[in-house]
Short mmCIF file of C-alpha atoms in Angstrom, two decimals:
data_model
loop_
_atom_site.label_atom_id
_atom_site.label_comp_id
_atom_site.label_asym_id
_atom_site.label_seq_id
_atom_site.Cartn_x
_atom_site.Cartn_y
_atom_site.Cartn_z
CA UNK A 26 31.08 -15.78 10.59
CA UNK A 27 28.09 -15.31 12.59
CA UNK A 28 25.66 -17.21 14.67
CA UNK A 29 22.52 -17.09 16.82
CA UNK A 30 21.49 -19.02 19.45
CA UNK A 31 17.82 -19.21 21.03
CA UNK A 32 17.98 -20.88 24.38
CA UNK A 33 15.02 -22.48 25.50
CA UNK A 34 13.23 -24.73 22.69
CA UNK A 35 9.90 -24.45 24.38
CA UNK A 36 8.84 -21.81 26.39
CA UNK A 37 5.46 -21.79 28.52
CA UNK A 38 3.16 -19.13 29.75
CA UNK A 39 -0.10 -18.08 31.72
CA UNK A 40 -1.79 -15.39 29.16
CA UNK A 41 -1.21 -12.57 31.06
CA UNK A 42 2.15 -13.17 32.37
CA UNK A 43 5.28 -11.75 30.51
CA UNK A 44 7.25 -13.38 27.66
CA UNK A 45 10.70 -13.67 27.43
CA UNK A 46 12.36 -15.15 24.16
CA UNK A 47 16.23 -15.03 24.57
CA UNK A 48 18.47 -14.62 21.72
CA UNK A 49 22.20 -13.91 21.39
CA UNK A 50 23.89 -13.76 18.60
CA UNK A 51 27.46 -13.74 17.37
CA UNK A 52 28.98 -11.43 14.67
CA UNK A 53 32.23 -10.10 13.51
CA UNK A 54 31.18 -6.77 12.73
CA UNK A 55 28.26 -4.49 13.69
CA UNK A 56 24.93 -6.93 13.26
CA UNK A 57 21.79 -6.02 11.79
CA UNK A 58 18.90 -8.39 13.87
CA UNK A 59 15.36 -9.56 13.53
CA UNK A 60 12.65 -11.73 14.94
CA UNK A 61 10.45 -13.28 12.72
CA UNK A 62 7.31 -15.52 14.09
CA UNK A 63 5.85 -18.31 12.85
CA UNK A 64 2.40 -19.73 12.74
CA UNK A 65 1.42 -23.16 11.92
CA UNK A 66 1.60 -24.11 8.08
CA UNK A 67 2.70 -20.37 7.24
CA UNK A 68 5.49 -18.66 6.24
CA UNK A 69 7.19 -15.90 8.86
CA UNK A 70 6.43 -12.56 9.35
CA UNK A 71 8.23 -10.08 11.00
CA UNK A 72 7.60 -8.66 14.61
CA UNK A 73 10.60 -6.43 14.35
CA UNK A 74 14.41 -5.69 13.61
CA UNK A 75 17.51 -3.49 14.66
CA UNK A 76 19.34 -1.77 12.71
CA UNK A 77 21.12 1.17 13.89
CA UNK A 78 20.01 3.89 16.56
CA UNK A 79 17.71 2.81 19.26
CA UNK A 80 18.79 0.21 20.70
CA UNK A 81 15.05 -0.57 21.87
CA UNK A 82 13.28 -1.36 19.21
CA UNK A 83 9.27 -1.92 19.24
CA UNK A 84 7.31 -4.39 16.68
CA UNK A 85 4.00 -5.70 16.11
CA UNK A 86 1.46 -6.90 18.44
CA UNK A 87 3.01 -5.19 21.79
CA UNK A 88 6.55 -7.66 21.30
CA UNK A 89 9.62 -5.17 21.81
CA UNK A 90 13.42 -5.86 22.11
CA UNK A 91 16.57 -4.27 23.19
CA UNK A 92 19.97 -4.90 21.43
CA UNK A 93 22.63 -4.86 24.00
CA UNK A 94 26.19 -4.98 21.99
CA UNK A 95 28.20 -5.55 25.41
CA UNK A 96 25.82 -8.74 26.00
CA UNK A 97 25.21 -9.52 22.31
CA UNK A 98 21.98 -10.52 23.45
CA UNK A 99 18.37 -9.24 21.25
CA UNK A 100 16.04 -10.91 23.76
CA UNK A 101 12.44 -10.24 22.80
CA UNK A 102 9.90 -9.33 25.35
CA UNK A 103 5.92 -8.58 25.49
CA UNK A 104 4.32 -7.39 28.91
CA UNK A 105 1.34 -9.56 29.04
CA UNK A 106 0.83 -12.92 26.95
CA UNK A 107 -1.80 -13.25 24.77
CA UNK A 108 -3.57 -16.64 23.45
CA UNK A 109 -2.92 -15.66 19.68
CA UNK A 110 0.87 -15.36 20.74
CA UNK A 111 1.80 -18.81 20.85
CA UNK A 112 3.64 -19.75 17.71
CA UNK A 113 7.22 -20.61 16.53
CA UNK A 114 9.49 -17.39 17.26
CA UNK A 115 12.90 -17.20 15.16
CA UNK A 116 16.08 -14.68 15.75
CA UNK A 117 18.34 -14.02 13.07
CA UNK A 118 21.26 -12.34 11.96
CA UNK A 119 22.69 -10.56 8.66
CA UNK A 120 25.55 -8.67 7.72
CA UNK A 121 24.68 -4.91 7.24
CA UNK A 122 25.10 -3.28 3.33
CA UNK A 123 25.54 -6.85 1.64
CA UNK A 124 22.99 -7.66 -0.70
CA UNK A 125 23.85 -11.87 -0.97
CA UNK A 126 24.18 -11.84 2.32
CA UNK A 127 21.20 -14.57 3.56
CA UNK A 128 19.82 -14.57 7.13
CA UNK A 129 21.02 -16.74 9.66
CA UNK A 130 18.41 -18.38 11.58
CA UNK A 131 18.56 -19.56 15.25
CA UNK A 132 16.43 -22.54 16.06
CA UNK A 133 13.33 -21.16 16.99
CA UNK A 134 11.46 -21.05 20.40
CA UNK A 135 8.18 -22.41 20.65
CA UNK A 136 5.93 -20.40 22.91
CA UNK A 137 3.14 -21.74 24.31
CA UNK A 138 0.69 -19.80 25.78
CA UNK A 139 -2.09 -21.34 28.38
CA UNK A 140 -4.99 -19.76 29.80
CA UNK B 253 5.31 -4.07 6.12
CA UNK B 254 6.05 -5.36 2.15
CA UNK B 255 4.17 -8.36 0.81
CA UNK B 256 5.98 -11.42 -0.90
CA UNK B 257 3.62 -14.55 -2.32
CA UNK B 258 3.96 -17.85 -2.90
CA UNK B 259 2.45 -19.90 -5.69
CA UNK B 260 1.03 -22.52 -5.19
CA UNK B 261 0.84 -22.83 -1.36
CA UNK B 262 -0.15 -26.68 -1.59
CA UNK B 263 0.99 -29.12 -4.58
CA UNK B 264 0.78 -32.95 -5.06
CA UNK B 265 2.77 -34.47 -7.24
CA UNK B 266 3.90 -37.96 -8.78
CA UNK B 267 7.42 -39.11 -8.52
CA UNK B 268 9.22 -38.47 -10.81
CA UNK B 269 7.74 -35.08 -12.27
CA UNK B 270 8.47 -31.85 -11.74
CA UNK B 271 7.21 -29.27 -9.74
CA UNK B 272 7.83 -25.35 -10.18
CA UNK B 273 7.12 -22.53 -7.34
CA UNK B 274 6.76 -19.07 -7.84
CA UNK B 275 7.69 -16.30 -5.52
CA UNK B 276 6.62 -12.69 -6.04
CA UNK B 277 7.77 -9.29 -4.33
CA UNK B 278 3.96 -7.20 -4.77
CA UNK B 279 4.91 -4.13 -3.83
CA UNK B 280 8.54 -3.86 -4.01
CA UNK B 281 11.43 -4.78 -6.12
CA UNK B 282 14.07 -7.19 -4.88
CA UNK B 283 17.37 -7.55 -6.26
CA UNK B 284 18.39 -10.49 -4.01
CA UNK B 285 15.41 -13.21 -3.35
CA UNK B 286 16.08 -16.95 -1.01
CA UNK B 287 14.53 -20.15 -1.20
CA UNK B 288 14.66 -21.81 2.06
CA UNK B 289 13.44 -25.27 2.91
CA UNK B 290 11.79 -26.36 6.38
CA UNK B 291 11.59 -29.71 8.06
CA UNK B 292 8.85 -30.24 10.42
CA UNK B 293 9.56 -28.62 14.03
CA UNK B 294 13.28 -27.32 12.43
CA UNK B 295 14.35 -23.63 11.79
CA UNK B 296 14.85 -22.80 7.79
CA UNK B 297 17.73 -23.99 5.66
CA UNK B 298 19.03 -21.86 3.19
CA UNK B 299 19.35 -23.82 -0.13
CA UNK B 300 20.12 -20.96 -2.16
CA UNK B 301 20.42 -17.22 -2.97
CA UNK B 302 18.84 -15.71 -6.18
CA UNK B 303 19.99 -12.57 -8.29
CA UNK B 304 18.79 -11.20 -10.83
CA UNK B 305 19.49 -11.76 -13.83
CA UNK B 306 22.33 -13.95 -12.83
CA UNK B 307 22.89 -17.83 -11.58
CA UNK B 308 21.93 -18.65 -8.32
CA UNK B 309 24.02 -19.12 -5.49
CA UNK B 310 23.64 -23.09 -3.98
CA UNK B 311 24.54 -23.72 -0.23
CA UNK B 312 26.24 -26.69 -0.01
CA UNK B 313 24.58 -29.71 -0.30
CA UNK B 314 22.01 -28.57 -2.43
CA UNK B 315 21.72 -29.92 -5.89
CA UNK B 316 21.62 -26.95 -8.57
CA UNK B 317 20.54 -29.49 -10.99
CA UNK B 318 17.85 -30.86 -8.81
CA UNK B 319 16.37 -27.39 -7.80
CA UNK B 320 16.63 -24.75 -10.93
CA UNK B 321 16.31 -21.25 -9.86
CA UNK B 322 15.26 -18.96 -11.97
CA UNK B 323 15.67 -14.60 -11.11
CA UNK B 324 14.09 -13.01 -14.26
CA UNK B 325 12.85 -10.30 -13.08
CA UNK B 326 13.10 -8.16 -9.87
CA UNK B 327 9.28 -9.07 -8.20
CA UNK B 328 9.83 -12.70 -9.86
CA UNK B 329 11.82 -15.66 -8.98
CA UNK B 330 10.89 -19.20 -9.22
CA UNK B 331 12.31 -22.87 -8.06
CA UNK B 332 11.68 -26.12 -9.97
CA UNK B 333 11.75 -29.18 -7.74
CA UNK B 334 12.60 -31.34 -11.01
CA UNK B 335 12.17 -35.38 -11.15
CA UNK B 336 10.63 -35.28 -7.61
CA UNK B 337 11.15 -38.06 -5.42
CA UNK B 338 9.56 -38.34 -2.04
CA UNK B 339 12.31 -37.16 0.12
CA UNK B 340 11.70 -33.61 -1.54
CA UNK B 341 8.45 -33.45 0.61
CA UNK B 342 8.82 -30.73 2.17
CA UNK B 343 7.90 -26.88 2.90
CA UNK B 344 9.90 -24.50 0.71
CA UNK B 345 9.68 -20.56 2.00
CA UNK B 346 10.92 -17.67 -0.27
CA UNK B 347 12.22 -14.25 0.52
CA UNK B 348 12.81 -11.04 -0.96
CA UNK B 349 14.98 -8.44 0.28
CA UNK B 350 14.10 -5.07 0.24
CA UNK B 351 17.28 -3.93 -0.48
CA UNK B 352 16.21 0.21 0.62
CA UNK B 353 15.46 -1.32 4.40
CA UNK B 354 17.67 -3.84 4.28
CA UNK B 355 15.16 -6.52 5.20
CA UNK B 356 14.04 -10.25 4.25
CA UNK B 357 9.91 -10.33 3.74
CA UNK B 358 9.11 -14.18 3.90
CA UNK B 359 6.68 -15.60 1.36
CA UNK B 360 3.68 -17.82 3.12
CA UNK B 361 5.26 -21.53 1.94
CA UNK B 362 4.52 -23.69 -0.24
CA UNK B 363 4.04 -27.10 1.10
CA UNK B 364 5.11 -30.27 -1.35
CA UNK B 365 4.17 -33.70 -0.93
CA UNK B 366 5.53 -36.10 -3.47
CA UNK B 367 3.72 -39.61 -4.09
#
């Protein structure tokens, strides 16, 4: 079975100042893993996933994040907060090569972002 | 990235009707497509997994009599909220997986409000 957990429901920032989403998940064999965001009313879009390879992966809009297998962690980061960045951030979770196999979500993180 | 849409994204409806959502893969086909359903300030619960050409898959809880799914075609799949009742008010958010990357592309919601 897996799981993901996001710690830290709300997270707060000076735009400017680095972001730090934590996610770590829990899986049985090899994990593929995303991060989806969120904006108000709309549906989620996605900032970027890992696969295989790299285990740094970049996405959109400067947000980048490093699987580490030892840690099980896939914490997403961005260098400098932006004012458009605050929105609802989810991690998830999905079993490689199986086609049924639905996403498992983490809570989500709220990130607020003030000026 | 791909582009999945949701029809309609807003919809009223008396009690006791029914209420059908379409989801639509635009520039890919999808063999596999969810329907996921979002409280307010929650992450997204799975309700059910849709393949083509074949029933859909109901997480439990979910009544398959309640919400039809329907996977005729791979860019189409659609969910029918049938005799509506206010407690169905909700936001309902499709995917489609891309099954040649191995990712979920998120339709942008379709938000239901029952009278």
């Amino acid at each position: 079975a897996q799981s993901v957990t996001q710690l830290g429901s709300h997270v707060s920032v000076s735009e400017g100042a680095l972001v730090l989403l934590r996610c770590n998940y829990s899986s049985s064999v090899p994990p593929y893993l995303f991060w989806y965001v969120q904006y108000p009313n709309q549906g989620l879009q996605l900032l970027l996933k890992y696969t295989t390879g790299a285990t740094l992966v970049k996405g959109i809009n400067g947000f980048e994040a490093e699987f580490k297998k030892s840690e099980t962690s896939f914490h997403l980061t961005k260098p400098s907060a932006h004012m458009s960045d605050a929105a609802e951030y989810f991690c998830a979770v999905t079993v490689p090569n199986q086609a049924g196999t639905a996403l498992i979500f983490g809570k989500g993180t709220t990130l607020s972002v003030s000026s | 990235g791909a582009v999945v849409s949701q029809h309609p994204s807003r919809v009223i409806c008396k009690s006791g009707t029914s209420v059908k959502i379409e989801c639509r893969s635009l520039d890919f086909q999808a063999t596999t497509m969810f329907w996921y359903r979002q409280f307010p300030k929650q992450s997204l619960m799975l309700m059910a997994t849709s393949n083509e050409g074949s029933k859909a898959t109901y997480e439990q809880g979910v009544e398959k009599d309640k919400f039809l799914i329907n996977h005729a075609s791979l860019t189409l799949s659609t969910l029918t909220v049938t005799s509506a009742h206010p407690e169905d008010s909700s936001f309902y958010i499709c995917s489609a997986r891309d099954p040649f990357e191995e990712t979920q592309y998120f339709g942008p919601g379709t938000r239901l409000l029952v009278l």
